[in-house]
Structure formats: C-alpha cells, structure tokens
C-alpha cells in the first residue's frame, strides 16, 4: 500500500501562485507515475498533470499547460505542483494520485491505484 498526503492549498487572488506538495509513504518503490487531479463542486474529477517516476516525463492538461509545473524528489518521496497565474476556474479540491502500472494513459483517473484526501485551492477574483 501507498499513502499520499497533500498539503499547501489555500486561498489566493487571481494571478497569484501556490505550491502543492504530496508526501508519499509505504511501498513507494512499487509506483511508476504520480499525478494531480482536481474536482470542482458538481464537476467530475479532471486530470491536471502527471509525472513519470522512471524518467521524469511530465504531462499536462491543456487548461494548465504553461502555468503549472510538476516536479518531484524521488529520494524524499515528494511530488510538487507549482501553480502560477492562477485563475478562478482553477478553484477545486486537488488530489495527488499514484499508479503501480507502468503504461496506460497518464490522463485517465482509472489508471491510478492510490489517492490522497485532497487539498482545497480557492482562487478569488
């Protein structure tokens, strides 16, 4: 099992920045990729970005590309999501996820086996 704990959410004005962190523990050596998803009220959980733990390849949704950056520290079992130029439509609960499958679509939530509890991000106008 792998446990994921997110932190760093909060309230920020439009145009501002936040950095989310995800701390992984447990059998982290069994995971191949981590990702961030988000879910706004009454909307489906959507893909934000993902990062391969093998070669560091990153993937982003079109809505955040150029504004958000995923990074990680494998030695510390940490994953980060740097969010710049935030917009009100970025407001959501952000979830960290990890998969024990090498392959599949990084953008599909069905590919991920482990999930954190989420951290709230609210962007005001």
mmCIF file with all atom_site columns, C-alpha atoms in Angstrom:
data_model
loop_
_atom_site.group_PDB
_atom_site.id
_atom_site.type_symbol
_atom_site.label_atom_id
_atom_site.label_alt_id
_atom_site.label_comp_id
_atom_site.label_asym_id
_atom_site.label_entity_id
_atom_site.label_seq_id
_atom_site.pdbx_PDB_ins_code
_atom_site.Cartn_x
_atom_site.Cartn_y
_atom_site.Cartn_z
_atom_site.occupancy
_atom_site.B_iso_or_equiv
_atom_site.pdbx_formal_charge
_atom_site.auth_seq_id
_atom_site.auth_comp_id
_atom_site.auth_asym_id
_atom_site.auth_atom_id
_atom_site.pdbx_PDB_model_num
ATOM 1   C CA . UNK A 1 1   ? 0.000   0.000  0.000   1.00 0.00 ? 1   UNK A CA 1
ATOM 2   C CA . UNK A 1 2   ? 0.978   3.589  -0.624  1.00 0.00 ? 2   UNK A CA 1
ATOM 3   C CA . UNK A 1 3   ? -0.281  6.523  1.396   1.00 0.00 ? 3   UNK A CA 1
ATOM 4   C CA . UNK A 1 4   ? -0.460  10.013 -0.091  1.00 0.00 ? 4   UNK A CA 1
ATOM 5   C CA . UNK A 1 5   ? -0.933  13.232 1.837   1.00 0.00 ? 5   UNK A CA 1
ATOM 6   C CA . UNK A 1 6   ? -1.412  16.577 0.113   1.00 0.00 ? 6   UNK A CA 1
ATOM 7   C CA . UNK A 1 7   ? -0.689  19.983 1.593   1.00 0.00 ? 7   UNK A CA 1
ATOM 8   C CA . UNK A 1 8   ? -0.259  23.574 0.508   1.00 0.00 ? 8   UNK A CA 1
ATOM 9   C CA . UNK A 1 9   ? -3.745  24.505 -0.559  1.00 0.00 ? 9   UNK A CA 1
ATOM 10  C CA . UNK A 1 10  ? -5.384  27.755 0.433   1.00 0.00 ? 10  UNK A CA 1
ATOM 11  C CA . UNK A 1 11  ? -6.951  30.985 -0.709  1.00 0.00 ? 11  UNK A CA 1
ATOM 12  C CA . UNK A 1 12  ? -5.142  33.116 -3.277  1.00 0.00 ? 12  UNK A CA 1
ATOM 13  C CA . UNK A 1 13  ? -6.056  36.011 -5.516  1.00 0.00 ? 13  UNK A CA 1
ATOM 14  C CA . UNK A 1 14  ? -6.276  35.614 -9.260  1.00 0.00 ? 14  UNK A CA 1
ATOM 15  C CA . UNK A 1 15  ? -2.835  35.915 -10.801 1.00 0.00 ? 15  UNK A CA 1
ATOM 16  C CA . UNK A 1 16  ? -1.171  34.562 -7.689  1.00 0.00 ? 16  UNK A CA 1
ATOM 17  C CA . UNK A 1 17  ? 0.750   31.352 -7.075  1.00 0.00 ? 17  UNK A CA 1
ATOM 18  C CA . UNK A 1 18  ? 0.584   28.316 -4.832  1.00 0.00 ? 18  UNK A CA 1
ATOM 19  C CA . UNK A 1 19  ? 2.718   25.217 -4.474  1.00 0.00 ? 19  UNK A CA 1
ATOM 20  C CA . UNK A 1 20  ? 1.052   21.971 -3.536  1.00 0.00 ? 20  UNK A CA 1
ATOM 21  C CA . UNK A 1 21  ? 3.016   19.139 -2.013  1.00 0.00 ? 21  UNK A CA 1
ATOM 22  C CA . UNK A 1 22  ? 2.280   15.425 -1.907  1.00 0.00 ? 22  UNK A CA 1
ATOM 23  C CA . UNK A 1 23  ? 4.102   13.214 0.567   1.00 0.00 ? 23  UNK A CA 1
ATOM 24  C CA . UNK A 1 24  ? 4.176   9.522  -0.256  1.00 0.00 ? 24  UNK A CA 1
ATOM 25  C CA . UNK A 1 25  ? 4.846   6.712  2.204   1.00 0.00 ? 25  UNK A CA 1
ATOM 26  C CA . UNK A 1 26  ? 4.612   2.950  2.244   1.00 0.00 ? 26  UNK A CA 1
ATOM 27  C CA . UNK A 1 27  ? 5.540   0.815  -0.760  1.00 0.00 ? 27  UNK A CA 1
ATOM 28  C CA . UNK A 1 28  ? 6.530   3.769  -2.907  1.00 0.00 ? 28  UNK A CA 1
ATOM 29  C CA . UNK A 1 29  ? 9.044   1.691  -4.852  1.00 0.00 ? 29  UNK A CA 1
ATOM 30  C CA . UNK A 1 30  ? 6.092   -0.072 -6.494  1.00 0.00 ? 30  UNK A CA 1
ATOM 31  C CA . UNK A 1 31  ? 4.825   3.097  -8.152  1.00 0.00 ? 31  UNK A CA 1
ATOM 32  C CA . UNK A 1 32  ? 5.678   4.283  -11.650 1.00 0.00 ? 32  UNK A CA 1
ATOM 33  C CA . UNK A 1 33  ? 3.870   7.564  -12.025 1.00 0.00 ? 33  UNK A CA 1
ATOM 34  C CA . UNK A 1 34  ? 2.265   10.248 -9.885  1.00 0.00 ? 34  UNK A CA 1
ATOM 35  C CA . UNK A 1 35  ? -0.376  12.713 -10.927 1.00 0.00 ? 35  UNK A CA 1
ATOM 36  C CA . UNK A 1 36  ? -2.543  15.578 -9.832  1.00 0.00 ? 36  UNK A CA 1
ATOM 37  C CA . UNK A 1 37  ? -6.270  15.711 -10.432 1.00 0.00 ? 37  UNK A CA 1
ATOM 38  C CA . UNK A 1 38  ? -8.813  18.263 -9.334  1.00 0.00 ? 38  UNK A CA 1
ATOM 39  C CA . UNK A 1 39  ? -12.510 18.328 -8.687  1.00 0.00 ? 39  UNK A CA 1
ATOM 40  C CA . UNK A 1 40  ? -14.710 21.389 -8.513  1.00 0.00 ? 40  UNK A CA 1
ATOM 41  C CA . UNK A 1 41  ? -18.199 21.272 -6.982  1.00 0.00 ? 41  UNK A CA 1
ATOM 42  C CA . UNK A 1 42  ? -20.677 19.345 -9.132  1.00 0.00 ? 42  UNK A CA 1
ATOM 43  C CA . UNK A 1 43  ? -17.996 18.520 -11.679 1.00 0.00 ? 43  UNK A CA 1
ATOM 44  C CA . UNK A 1 44  ? -16.109 15.355 -12.462 1.00 0.00 ? 44  UNK A CA 1
ATOM 45  C CA . UNK A 1 45  ? -12.595 14.855 -11.271 1.00 0.00 ? 45  UNK A CA 1
ATOM 46  C CA . UNK A 1 46  ? -10.277 16.012 -14.027 1.00 0.00 ? 46  UNK A CA 1
ATOM 47  C CA . UNK A 1 47  ? -6.662  15.464 -14.931 1.00 0.00 ? 47  UNK A CA 1
ATOM 48  C CA . UNK A 1 48  ? -4.220  18.282 -14.195 1.00 0.00 ? 48  UNK A CA 1
ATOM 49  C CA . UNK A 1 49  ? -0.784  16.787 -14.735 1.00 0.00 ? 49  UNK A CA 1
ATOM 50  C CA . UNK A 1 50  ? 1.349   13.703 -14.255 1.00 0.00 ? 50  UNK A CA 1
ATOM 51  C CA . UNK A 1 51  ? 4.998   12.834 -13.881 1.00 0.00 ? 51  UNK A CA 1
ATOM 52  C CA . UNK A 1 52  ? 6.814   9.597  -14.602 1.00 0.00 ? 52  UNK A CA 1
ATOM 53  C CA . UNK A 1 53  ? 8.918   8.355  -11.691 1.00 0.00 ? 53  UNK A CA 1
ATOM 54  C CA . UNK A 1 54  ? 11.113  6.495  -14.182 1.00 0.00 ? 54  UNK A CA 1
ATOM 55  C CA . UNK A 1 55  ? 12.337  9.282  -16.436 1.00 0.00 ? 55  UNK A CA 1
ATOM 56  C CA . UNK A 1 56  ? 10.593  12.419 -15.161 1.00 0.00 ? 56  UNK A CA 1
ATOM 57  C CA . UNK A 1 57  ? 8.441   12.898 -18.263 1.00 0.00 ? 57  UNK A CA 1
ATOM 58  C CA . UNK A 1 58  ? 5.629   15.308 -17.489 1.00 0.00 ? 58  UNK A CA 1
ATOM 59  C CA . UNK A 1 59  ? 2.151   15.586 -18.953 1.00 0.00 ? 59  UNK A CA 1
ATOM 60  C CA . UNK A 1 60  ? -0.299  18.460 -18.544 1.00 0.00 ? 60  UNK A CA 1
ATOM 61  C CA . UNK A 1 61  ? -3.862  19.245 -19.383 1.00 0.00 ? 61  UNK A CA 1
ATOM 62  C CA . UNK A 1 62  ? -4.339  21.988 -21.934 1.00 0.00 ? 62  UNK A CA 1
ATOM 63  C CA . UNK A 1 63  ? -6.015  24.185 -19.339 1.00 0.00 ? 63  UNK A CA 1
ATOM 64  C CA . UNK A 1 64  ? -2.910  24.376 -17.131 1.00 0.00 ? 64  UNK A CA 1
ATOM 65  C CA . UNK A 1 65  ? -0.070  23.948 -19.611 1.00 0.00 ? 65  UNK A CA 1
ATOM 66  C CA . UNK A 1 66  ? 2.368   26.813 -19.314 1.00 0.00 ? 66  UNK A CA 1
ATOM 67  C CA . UNK A 1 67  ? 1.080   27.812 -15.860 1.00 0.00 ? 67  UNK A CA 1
ATOM 68  C CA . UNK A 1 68  ? 1.526   24.684 -13.755 1.00 0.00 ? 68  UNK A CA 1
ATOM 69  C CA . UNK A 1 69  ? 4.670   22.622 -13.279 1.00 0.00 ? 69  UNK A CA 1
ATOM 70  C CA . UNK A 1 70  ? 5.049   19.185 -11.718 1.00 0.00 ? 70  UNK A CA 1
ATOM 71  C CA . UNK A 1 71  ? 8.296   18.258 -10.063 1.00 0.00 ? 71  UNK A CA 1
ATOM 72  C CA . UNK A 1 72  ? 9.430   15.656 -7.628  1.00 0.00 ? 72  UNK A CA 1
ATOM 73  C CA . UNK A 1 73  ? 12.102  14.462 -5.292  1.00 0.00 ? 73  UNK A CA 1
ATOM 74  C CA . UNK A 1 74  ? 12.242  10.682 -5.507  1.00 0.00 ? 74  UNK A CA 1
ATOM 75  C CA . UNK A 1 75  ? 14.676  10.431 -2.607  1.00 0.00 ? 75  UNK A CA 1
ATOM 76  C CA . UNK A 1 76  ? 12.209  12.204 -0.337  1.00 0.00 ? 76  UNK A CA 1
ATOM 77  C CA . UNK A 1 77  ? 9.105   10.620 -1.895  1.00 0.00 ? 77  UNK A CA 1
ATOM 78  C CA . UNK A 1 78  ? 7.682   14.053 -2.598  1.00 0.00 ? 78  UNK A CA 1
ATOM 79  C CA . UNK A 1 79  ? 5.753   15.407 -5.564  1.00 0.00 ? 79  UNK A CA 1
ATOM 80  C CA . UNK A 1 80  ? 5.034   19.085 -6.097  1.00 0.00 ? 80  UNK A CA 1
ATOM 81  C CA . UNK A 1 81  ? 2.620   21.091 -8.188  1.00 0.00 ? 81  UNK A CA 1
ATOM 82  C CA . UNK A 1 82  ? 3.708   24.673 -8.744  1.00 0.00 ? 82  UNK A CA 1
ATOM 83  C CA . UNK A 1 83  ? 0.707   26.718 -9.849  1.00 0.00 ? 83  UNK A CA 1
ATOM 84  C CA . UNK A 1 84  ? 1.282   30.178 -11.304 1.00 0.00 ? 84  UNK A CA 1
ATOM 85  C CA . UNK A 1 85  ? -1.047  32.761 -12.759 1.00 0.00 ? 85  UNK A CA 1
ATOM 86  C CA . UNK A 1 86  ? -3.991  31.145 -11.020 1.00 0.00 ? 86  UNK A CA 1
ATOM 87  C CA . UNK A 1 87  ? -7.484  31.767 -12.291 1.00 0.00 ? 87  UNK A CA 1
ATOM 88  C CA . UNK A 1 88  ? -10.840 31.476 -10.509 1.00 0.00 ? 88  UNK A CA 1
ATOM 89  C CA . UNK A 1 89  ? -11.625 28.433 -12.647 1.00 0.00 ? 89  UNK A CA 1
ATOM 90  C CA . UNK A 1 90  ? -8.664  26.676 -11.037 1.00 0.00 ? 90  UNK A CA 1
ATOM 91  C CA . UNK A 1 91  ? -10.586 26.562 -7.760  1.00 0.00 ? 91  UNK A CA 1
ATOM 92  C CA . UNK A 1 92  ? -11.112 22.949 -6.761  1.00 0.00 ? 92  UNK A CA 1
ATOM 93  C CA . UNK A 1 93  ? -10.006 20.210 -4.431  1.00 0.00 ? 93  UNK A CA 1
ATOM 94  C CA . UNK A 1 94  ? -6.674  18.951 -5.708  1.00 0.00 ? 94  UNK A CA 1
ATOM 95  C CA . UNK A 1 95  ? -5.795  15.295 -5.348  1.00 0.00 ? 95  UNK A CA 1
ATOM 96  C CA . UNK A 1 96  ? -2.476  13.535 -5.596  1.00 0.00 ? 96  UNK A CA 1
ATOM 97  C CA . UNK A 1 97  ? -2.514  10.062 -7.153  1.00 0.00 ? 97  UNK A CA 1
ATOM 98  C CA . UNK A 1 98  ? -0.060  7.280  -7.909  1.00 0.00 ? 98  UNK A CA 1
ATOM 99  C CA . UNK A 1 99  ? -0.120  4.195  -10.073 1.00 0.00 ? 99  UNK A CA 1
ATOM 100 C CA . UNK A 1 100 ? 1.644   0.847  -9.797  1.00 0.00 ? 100 UNK A CA 1
ATOM 101 C CA . UNK A 1 101 ? 1.154   0.260  -13.515 1.00 0.00 ? 101 UNK A CA 1
ATOM 102 C CA . UNK A 1 102 ? 3.897   1.057  -15.979 1.00 0.00 ? 102 UNK A CA 1
ATOM 103 C CA . UNK A 1 103 ? 1.971   2.188  -19.020 1.00 0.00 ? 103 UNK A CA 1
ATOM 104 C CA . UNK A 1 104 ? -1.569  3.215  -19.766 1.00 0.00 ? 104 UNK A CA 1
ATOM 105 C CA . UNK A 1 105 ? -2.844  6.718  -20.173 1.00 0.00 ? 105 UNK A CA 1
ATOM 106 C CA . UNK A 1 106 ? -1.384  9.186  -17.679 1.00 0.00 ? 106 UNK A CA 1
ATOM 107 C CA . UNK A 1 107 ? -4.532  11.303 -18.086 1.00 0.00 ? 107 UNK A CA 1
ATOM 108 C CA . UNK A 1 108 ? -7.040  8.664  -17.036 1.00 0.00 ? 108 UNK A CA 1
ATOM 109 C CA . UNK A 1 109 ? -8.009  8.559  -13.373 1.00 0.00 ? 109 UNK A CA 1
ATOM 110 C CA . UNK A 1 110 ? -8.766  4.842  -13.779 1.00 0.00 ? 110 UNK A CA 1
ATOM 111 C CA . UNK A 1 111 ? -5.039  4.207  -14.144 1.00 0.00 ? 111 UNK A CA 1
ATOM 112 C CA . UNK A 1 112 ? -4.307  5.324  -10.602 1.00 0.00 ? 112 UNK A CA 1
ATOM 113 C CA . UNK A 1 113 ? -4.367  2.985  -7.648  1.00 0.00 ? 113 UNK A CA 1
ATOM 114 C CA . UNK A 1 114 ? -3.671  5.323  -4.747  1.00 0.00 ? 114 UNK A CA 1
ATOM 115 C CA . UNK A 1 115 ? -5.229  8.659  -3.871  1.00 0.00 ? 115 UNK A CA 1
ATOM 116 C CA . UNK A 1 116 ? -4.751  11.298 -1.238  1.00 0.00 ? 116 UNK A CA 1
ATOM 117 C CA . UNK A 1 117 ? -7.547  13.027 0.656   1.00 0.00 ? 117 UNK A CA 1
ATOM 118 C CA . UNK A 1 118 ? -7.203  16.261 -1.276  1.00 0.00 ? 118 UNK A CA 1
ATOM 119 C CA . UNK A 1 119 ? -6.390  19.874 -0.517  1.00 0.00 ? 119 UNK A CA 1
ATOM 120 C CA . UNK A 1 120 ? -8.645  22.825 -1.277  1.00 0.00 ? 120 UNK A CA 1
ATOM 121 C CA . UNK A 1 121 ? -7.488  25.589 -3.607  1.00 0.00 ? 121 UNK A CA 1
ATOM 122 C CA . UNK A 1 122 ? -9.639  28.682 -3.887  1.00 0.00 ? 122 UNK A CA 1
ATOM 123 C CA . UNK A 1 123 ? -8.807  31.489 -6.292  1.00 0.00 ? 123 UNK A CA 1
ATOM 124 C CA . UNK A 1 124 ? -10.642 34.758 -5.736  1.00 0.00 ? 124 UNK A CA 1
ATOM 125 C CA . UNK A 1 125 ? -11.263 37.481 -8.304  1.00 0.00 ? 125 UNK A CA 1
#
